[in-house]
Short mmCIF file of C-alpha atoms and ligand atoms in Angstrom, two decimals:
data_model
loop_
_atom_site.label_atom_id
_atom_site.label_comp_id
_atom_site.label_asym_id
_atom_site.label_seq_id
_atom_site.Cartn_x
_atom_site.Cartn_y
_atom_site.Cartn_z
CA UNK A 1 203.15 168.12 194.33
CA UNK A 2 203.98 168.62 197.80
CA UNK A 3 205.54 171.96 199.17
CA UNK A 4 207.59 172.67 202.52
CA UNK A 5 208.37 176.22 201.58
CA UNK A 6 205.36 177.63 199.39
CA UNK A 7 207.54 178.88 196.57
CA UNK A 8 208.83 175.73 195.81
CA UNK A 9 207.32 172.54 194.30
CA UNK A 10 208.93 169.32 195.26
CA UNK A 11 208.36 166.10 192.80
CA UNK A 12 205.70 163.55 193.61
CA UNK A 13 208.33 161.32 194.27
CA UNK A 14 209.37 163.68 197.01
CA UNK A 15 206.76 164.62 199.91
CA UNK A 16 207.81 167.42 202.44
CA UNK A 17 206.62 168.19 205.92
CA UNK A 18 206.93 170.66 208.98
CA UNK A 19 206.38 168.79 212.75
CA UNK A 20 207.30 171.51 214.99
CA UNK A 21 210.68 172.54 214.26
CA UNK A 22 211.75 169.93 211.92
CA UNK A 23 211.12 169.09 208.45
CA UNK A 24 210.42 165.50 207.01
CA UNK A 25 211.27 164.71 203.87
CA UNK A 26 210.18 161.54 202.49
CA UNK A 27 211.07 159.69 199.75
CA UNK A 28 208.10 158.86 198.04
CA UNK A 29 208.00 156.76 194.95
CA UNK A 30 207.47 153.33 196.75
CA UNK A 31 206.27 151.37 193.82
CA UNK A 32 209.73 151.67 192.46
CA UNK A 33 211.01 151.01 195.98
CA UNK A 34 212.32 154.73 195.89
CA UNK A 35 214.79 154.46 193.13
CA UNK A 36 216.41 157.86 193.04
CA UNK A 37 215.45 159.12 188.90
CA UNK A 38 217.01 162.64 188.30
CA UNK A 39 213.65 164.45 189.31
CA UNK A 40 214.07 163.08 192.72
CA UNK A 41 217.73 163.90 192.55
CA UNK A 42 217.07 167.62 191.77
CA UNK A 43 214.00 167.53 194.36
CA UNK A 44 216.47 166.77 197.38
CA UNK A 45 218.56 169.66 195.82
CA UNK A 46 215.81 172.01 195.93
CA UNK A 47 214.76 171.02 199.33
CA UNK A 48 218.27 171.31 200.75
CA UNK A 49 219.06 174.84 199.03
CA UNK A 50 215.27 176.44 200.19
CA UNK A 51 215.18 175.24 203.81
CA UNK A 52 213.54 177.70 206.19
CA UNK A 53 216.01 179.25 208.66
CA UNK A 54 214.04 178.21 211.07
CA UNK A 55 213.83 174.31 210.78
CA UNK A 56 216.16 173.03 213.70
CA UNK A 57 216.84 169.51 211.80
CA UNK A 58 215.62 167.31 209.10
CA UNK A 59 214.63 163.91 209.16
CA UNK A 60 214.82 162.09 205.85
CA UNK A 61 212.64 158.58 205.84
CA UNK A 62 211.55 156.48 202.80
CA UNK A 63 208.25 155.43 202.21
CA UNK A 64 207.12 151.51 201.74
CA UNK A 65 208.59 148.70 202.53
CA UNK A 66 212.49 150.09 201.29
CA UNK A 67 214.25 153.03 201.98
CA UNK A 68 215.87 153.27 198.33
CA UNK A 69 216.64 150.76 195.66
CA UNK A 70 219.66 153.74 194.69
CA UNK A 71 219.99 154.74 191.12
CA UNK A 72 216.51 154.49 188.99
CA UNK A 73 218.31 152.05 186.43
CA UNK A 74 215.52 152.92 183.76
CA UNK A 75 217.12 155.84 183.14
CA UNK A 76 221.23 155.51 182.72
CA UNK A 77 221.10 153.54 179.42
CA UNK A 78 220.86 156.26 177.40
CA UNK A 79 223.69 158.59 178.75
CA UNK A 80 226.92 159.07 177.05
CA UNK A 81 230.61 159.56 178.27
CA UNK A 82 229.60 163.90 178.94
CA UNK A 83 226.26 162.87 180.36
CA UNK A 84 227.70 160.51 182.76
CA UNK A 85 229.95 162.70 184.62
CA UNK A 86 226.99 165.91 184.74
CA UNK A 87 224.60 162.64 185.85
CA UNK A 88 227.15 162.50 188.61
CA UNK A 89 227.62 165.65 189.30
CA UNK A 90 224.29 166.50 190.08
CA UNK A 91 223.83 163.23 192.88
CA UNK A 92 227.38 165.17 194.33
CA UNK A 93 225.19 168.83 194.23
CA UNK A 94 222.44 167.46 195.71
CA UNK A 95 224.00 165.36 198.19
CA UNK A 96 226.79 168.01 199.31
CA UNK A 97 223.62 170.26 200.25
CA UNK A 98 222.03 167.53 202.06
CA UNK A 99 225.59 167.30 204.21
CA UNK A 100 226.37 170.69 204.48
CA UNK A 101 223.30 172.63 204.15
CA UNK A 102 221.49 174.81 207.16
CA UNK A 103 220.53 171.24 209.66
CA UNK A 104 221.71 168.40 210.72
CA UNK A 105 219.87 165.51 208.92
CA UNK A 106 218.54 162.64 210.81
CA UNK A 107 218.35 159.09 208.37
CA UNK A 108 215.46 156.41 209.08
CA UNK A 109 216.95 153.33 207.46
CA UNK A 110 214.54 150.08 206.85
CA UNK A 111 214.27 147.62 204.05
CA UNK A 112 216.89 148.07 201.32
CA UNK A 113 219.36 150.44 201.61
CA UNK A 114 221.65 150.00 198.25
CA UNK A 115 223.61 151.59 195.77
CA UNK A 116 222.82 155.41 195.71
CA UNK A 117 220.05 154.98 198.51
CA UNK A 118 223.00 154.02 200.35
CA UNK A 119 225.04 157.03 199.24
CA UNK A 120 222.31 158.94 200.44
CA UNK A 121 222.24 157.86 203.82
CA UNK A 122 226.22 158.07 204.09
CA UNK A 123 225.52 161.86 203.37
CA UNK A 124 223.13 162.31 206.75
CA UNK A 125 224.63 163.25 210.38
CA UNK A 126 222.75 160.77 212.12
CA UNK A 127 221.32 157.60 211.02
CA UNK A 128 219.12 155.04 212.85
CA UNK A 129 218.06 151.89 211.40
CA UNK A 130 214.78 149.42 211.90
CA UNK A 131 216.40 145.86 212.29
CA UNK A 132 214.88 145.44 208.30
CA UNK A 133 217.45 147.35 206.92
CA UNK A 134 220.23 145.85 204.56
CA UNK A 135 222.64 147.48 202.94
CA UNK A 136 224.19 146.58 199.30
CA UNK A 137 226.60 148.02 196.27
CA UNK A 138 225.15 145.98 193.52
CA UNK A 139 226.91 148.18 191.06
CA UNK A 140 229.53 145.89 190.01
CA UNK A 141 226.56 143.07 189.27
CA UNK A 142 225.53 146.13 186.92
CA UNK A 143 228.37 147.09 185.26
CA UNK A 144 228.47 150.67 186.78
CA UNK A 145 229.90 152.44 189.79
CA UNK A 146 228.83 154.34 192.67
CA UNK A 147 228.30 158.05 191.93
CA UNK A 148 226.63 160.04 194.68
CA UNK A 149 229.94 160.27 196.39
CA UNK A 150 229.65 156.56 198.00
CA UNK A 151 234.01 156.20 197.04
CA UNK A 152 234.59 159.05 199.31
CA UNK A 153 231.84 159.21 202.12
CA UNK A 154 231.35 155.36 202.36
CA UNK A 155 235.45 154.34 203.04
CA UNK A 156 235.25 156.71 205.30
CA UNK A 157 232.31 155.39 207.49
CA UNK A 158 232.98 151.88 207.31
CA UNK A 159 236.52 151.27 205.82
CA UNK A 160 237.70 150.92 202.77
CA UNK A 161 237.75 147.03 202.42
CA UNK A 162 234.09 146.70 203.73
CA UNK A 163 233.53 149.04 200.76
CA UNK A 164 235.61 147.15 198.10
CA UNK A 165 234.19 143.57 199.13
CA UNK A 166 230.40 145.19 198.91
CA UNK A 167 231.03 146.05 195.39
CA UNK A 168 233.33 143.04 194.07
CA UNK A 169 231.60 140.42 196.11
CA UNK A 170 228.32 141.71 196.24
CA UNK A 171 228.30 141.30 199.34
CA UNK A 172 225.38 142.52 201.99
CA UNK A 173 225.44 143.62 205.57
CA UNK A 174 222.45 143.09 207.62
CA UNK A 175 221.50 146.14 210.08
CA UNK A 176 222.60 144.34 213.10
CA UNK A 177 226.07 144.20 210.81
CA UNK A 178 225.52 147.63 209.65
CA UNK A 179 225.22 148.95 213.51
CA UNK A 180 228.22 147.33 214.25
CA UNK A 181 230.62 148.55 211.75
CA UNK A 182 229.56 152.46 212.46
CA UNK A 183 226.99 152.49 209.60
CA UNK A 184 224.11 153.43 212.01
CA UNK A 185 224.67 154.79 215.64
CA UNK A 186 220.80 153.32 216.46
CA UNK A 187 219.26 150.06 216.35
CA UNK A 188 215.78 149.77 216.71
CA UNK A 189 212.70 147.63 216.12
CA UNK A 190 210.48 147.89 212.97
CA UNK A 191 208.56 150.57 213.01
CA UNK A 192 209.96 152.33 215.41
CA UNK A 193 212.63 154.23 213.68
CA UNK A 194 210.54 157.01 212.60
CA UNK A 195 209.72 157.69 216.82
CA UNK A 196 213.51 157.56 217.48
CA UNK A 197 214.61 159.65 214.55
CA UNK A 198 212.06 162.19 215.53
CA UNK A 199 212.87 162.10 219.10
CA UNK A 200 216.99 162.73 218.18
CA UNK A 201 215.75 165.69 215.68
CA UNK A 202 213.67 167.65 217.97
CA UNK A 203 217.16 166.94 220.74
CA UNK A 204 219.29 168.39 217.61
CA UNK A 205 216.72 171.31 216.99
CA UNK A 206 217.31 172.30 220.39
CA UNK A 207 221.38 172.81 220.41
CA UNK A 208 222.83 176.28 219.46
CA UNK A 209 222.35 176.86 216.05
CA UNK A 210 226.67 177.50 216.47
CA UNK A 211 227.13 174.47 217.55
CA UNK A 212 225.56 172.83 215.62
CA UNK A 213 226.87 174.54 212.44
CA UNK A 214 230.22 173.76 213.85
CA UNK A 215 229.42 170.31 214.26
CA UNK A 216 228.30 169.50 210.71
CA UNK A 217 230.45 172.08 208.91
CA UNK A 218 233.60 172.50 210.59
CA UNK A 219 234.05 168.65 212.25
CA UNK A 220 233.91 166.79 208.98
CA UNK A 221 237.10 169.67 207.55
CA UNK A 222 239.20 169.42 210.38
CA UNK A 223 239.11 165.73 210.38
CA UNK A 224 240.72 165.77 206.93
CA UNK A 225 243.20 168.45 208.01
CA UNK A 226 246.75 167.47 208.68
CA UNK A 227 246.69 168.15 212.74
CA UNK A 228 248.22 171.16 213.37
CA UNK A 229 245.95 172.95 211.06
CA UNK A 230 243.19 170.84 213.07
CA UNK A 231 244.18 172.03 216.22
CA UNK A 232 243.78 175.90 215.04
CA UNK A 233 241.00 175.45 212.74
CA UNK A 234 239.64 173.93 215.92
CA UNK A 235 240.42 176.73 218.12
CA UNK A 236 238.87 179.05 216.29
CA UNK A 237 235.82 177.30 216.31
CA UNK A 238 235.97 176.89 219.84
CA UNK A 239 236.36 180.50 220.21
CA UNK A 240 233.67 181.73 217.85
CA UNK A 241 231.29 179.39 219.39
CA UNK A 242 231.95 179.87 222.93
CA UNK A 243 231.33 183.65 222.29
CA UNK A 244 227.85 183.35 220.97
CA UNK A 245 224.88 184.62 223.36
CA UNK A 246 223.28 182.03 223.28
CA UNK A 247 226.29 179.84 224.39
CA UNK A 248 226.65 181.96 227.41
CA UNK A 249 223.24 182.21 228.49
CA UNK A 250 222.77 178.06 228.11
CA UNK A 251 226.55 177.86 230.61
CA UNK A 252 224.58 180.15 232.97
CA UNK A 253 221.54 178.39 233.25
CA UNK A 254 223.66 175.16 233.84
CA UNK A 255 225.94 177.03 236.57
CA UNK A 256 222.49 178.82 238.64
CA UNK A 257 221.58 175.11 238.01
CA UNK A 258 218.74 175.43 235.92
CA UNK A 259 219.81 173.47 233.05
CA UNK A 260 220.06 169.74 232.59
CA UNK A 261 222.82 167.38 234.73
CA UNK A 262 223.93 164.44 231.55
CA UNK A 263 222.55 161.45 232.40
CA UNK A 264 222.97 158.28 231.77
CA UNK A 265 219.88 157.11 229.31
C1 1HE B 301 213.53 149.81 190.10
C2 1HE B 301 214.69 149.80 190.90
C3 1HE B 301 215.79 150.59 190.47
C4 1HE B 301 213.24 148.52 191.84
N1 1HE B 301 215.65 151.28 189.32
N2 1HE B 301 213.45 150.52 188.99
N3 1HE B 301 219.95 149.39 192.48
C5 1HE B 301 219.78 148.05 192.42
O1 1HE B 301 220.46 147.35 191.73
C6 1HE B 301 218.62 147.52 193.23
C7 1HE B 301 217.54 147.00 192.30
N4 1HE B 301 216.32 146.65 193.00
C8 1HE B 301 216.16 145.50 193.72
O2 1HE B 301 217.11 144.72 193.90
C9 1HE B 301 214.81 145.22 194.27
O3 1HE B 301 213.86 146.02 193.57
C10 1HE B 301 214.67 145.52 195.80
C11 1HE B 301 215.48 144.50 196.59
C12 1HE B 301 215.15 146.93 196.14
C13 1HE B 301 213.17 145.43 196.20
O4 1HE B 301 212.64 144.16 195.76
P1 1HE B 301 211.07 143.98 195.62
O5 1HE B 301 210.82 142.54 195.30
O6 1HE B 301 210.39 144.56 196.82
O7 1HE B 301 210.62 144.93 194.39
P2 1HE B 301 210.77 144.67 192.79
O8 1HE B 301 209.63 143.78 192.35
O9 1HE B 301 212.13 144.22 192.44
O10 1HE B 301 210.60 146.13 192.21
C14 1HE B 301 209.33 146.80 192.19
C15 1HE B 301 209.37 147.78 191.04
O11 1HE B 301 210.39 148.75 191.28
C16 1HE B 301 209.73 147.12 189.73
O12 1HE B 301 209.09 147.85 188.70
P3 1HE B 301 207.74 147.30 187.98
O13 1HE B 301 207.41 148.36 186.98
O14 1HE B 301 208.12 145.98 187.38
O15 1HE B 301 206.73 147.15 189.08
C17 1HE B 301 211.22 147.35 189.63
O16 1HE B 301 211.71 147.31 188.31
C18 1HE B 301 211.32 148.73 190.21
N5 1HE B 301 212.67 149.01 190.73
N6 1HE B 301 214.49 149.00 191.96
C19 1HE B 301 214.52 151.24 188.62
N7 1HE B 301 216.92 150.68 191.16
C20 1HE B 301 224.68 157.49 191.40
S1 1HE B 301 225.16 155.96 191.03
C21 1HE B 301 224.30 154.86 192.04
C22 1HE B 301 224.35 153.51 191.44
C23 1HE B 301 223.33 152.61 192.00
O17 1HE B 301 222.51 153.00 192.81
S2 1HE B 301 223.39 151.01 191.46
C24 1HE B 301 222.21 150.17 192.40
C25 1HE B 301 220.89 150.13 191.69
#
């Protein structure tokens, strides 16, 4: 058992942790290569839905040699045609807190990356991948389907055929594949994604709370909207945001030139 938040017990497959202002949540069940079973499911529900108001940004990272081997395939055999679609419904719960819960969530990508572990990751704001990484649908060599929301999220991120030829074909991209299609916005040597990651976290911690809500909440809606409603939907964000405190004391520090000039890095 491994706690973030001291009223709440996480599975061993999960381990939680606090650096500084953001939380680490590991996936932890590496001699199963992190296959997602329903406990670890319901543990990345938990930890989403109890997050301190305080943590600034998450970081999820898998433990061992894979980030996740997706669905724990011990355990669908036995479910029938009503269990299938709660089964489903609980990888949408947990994931749809991951992706719109109180921070933005950093990925760490290495080693296999397939079938729901790939879901998962399509449900971060960020991810960065170690040059290991591959990514896979092997559900059609299973006889299933993707079910943690990969038919929505994943078309979306890398385009729909990409998506169909993964799961008819089999098909796998390699990271340096996977950067270039938009998968990952960060490409970096073995063992070294866990330093990045960290390093983009603690830069995420650090934006207006506003801003960043209105990044991971309100960007991915008005996106889908038709654009006029975009355009107001957007306005209003603008506006609310713009009239926080916070915003207006981090414009005066840049204009008495005491914050930051962007730089080229
Ligand atoms: C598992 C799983 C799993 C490993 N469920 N137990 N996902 C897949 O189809 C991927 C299946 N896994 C693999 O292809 C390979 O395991 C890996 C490429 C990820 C890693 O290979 P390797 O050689 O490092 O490990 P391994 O020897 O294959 O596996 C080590 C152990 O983990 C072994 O158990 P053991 O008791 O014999 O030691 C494996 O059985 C176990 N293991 N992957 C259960 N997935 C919401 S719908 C989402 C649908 C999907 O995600 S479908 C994709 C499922």
């Amino acid at each position: 058992m491994s706690s973030l938040n001291p009223f709440v017990a996480l599975p061993a497959s999960l381990t939680a942790e606090r650096q500084d202002r953001v939380a680490i949540l590991r996936l932890n069940r590496p001699h199963k290569r992190n296959a997602l079973d329903d406990a670890t499911v319901l543990g990345i529900e938990t930890f989403f839905s109890v997050l301190p108001d305080d943590v600034g940004a998450v970081m999820l990272v898998g433990e061992g040699e894979h980030f996740s081997a997706g669905l724990d395939l011990s355990e669908l055999g036995e479910l029938d045609l009503q269990q299938g679609i709660a089964h489903s419904g609980l990888w949408h719960r947990a994931f749809g807190r991951l992706q719109f819960g109180k921070a933005p969530v950093v990925a760490v990508l290495h080693g296999a990356v397939v079938g729901g572990g790939l879901e998962l990751a399509a449900a971060a704001h960020v991810r960065v991948a170690e040059r290991s990484a591959y990514y896979a649908l092997p559900e059609g060599s299973r006889g299933i389907y993707v079910g943690g929301g990969g038919s929505v999220r994943l078309p979306r991120l890398i385009g729909l055929s990409r998506v169909m030829d993964m799961m008819l074909t089999g098909r796998t991209f390699s990271a340096e594949e996977g950067q270039a299609m938009g998968l990952t916005t960060y490409l970096v040597d073995q063992d070294k994604g866990f330093a990045k990651g960290f390093e983009l976290a603690m830069r995420i911690a650090d934006n207006a709370p506003l801003t960043n809500f209105a990044v991971t909440q309100a960007l991915p809606r008005i996106a889908e909207m038709e654009p006029a409603a975009g355009y107001a939907t957007e306005a209003l964000m603008a506006a609310i945001a713009q009239a926080d405190e916070g915003a207006k004391a981090r414009l005066k520090d840049f204009l008495e030139k005491r914050a930051p000039k962007v730089t080229f890095t």
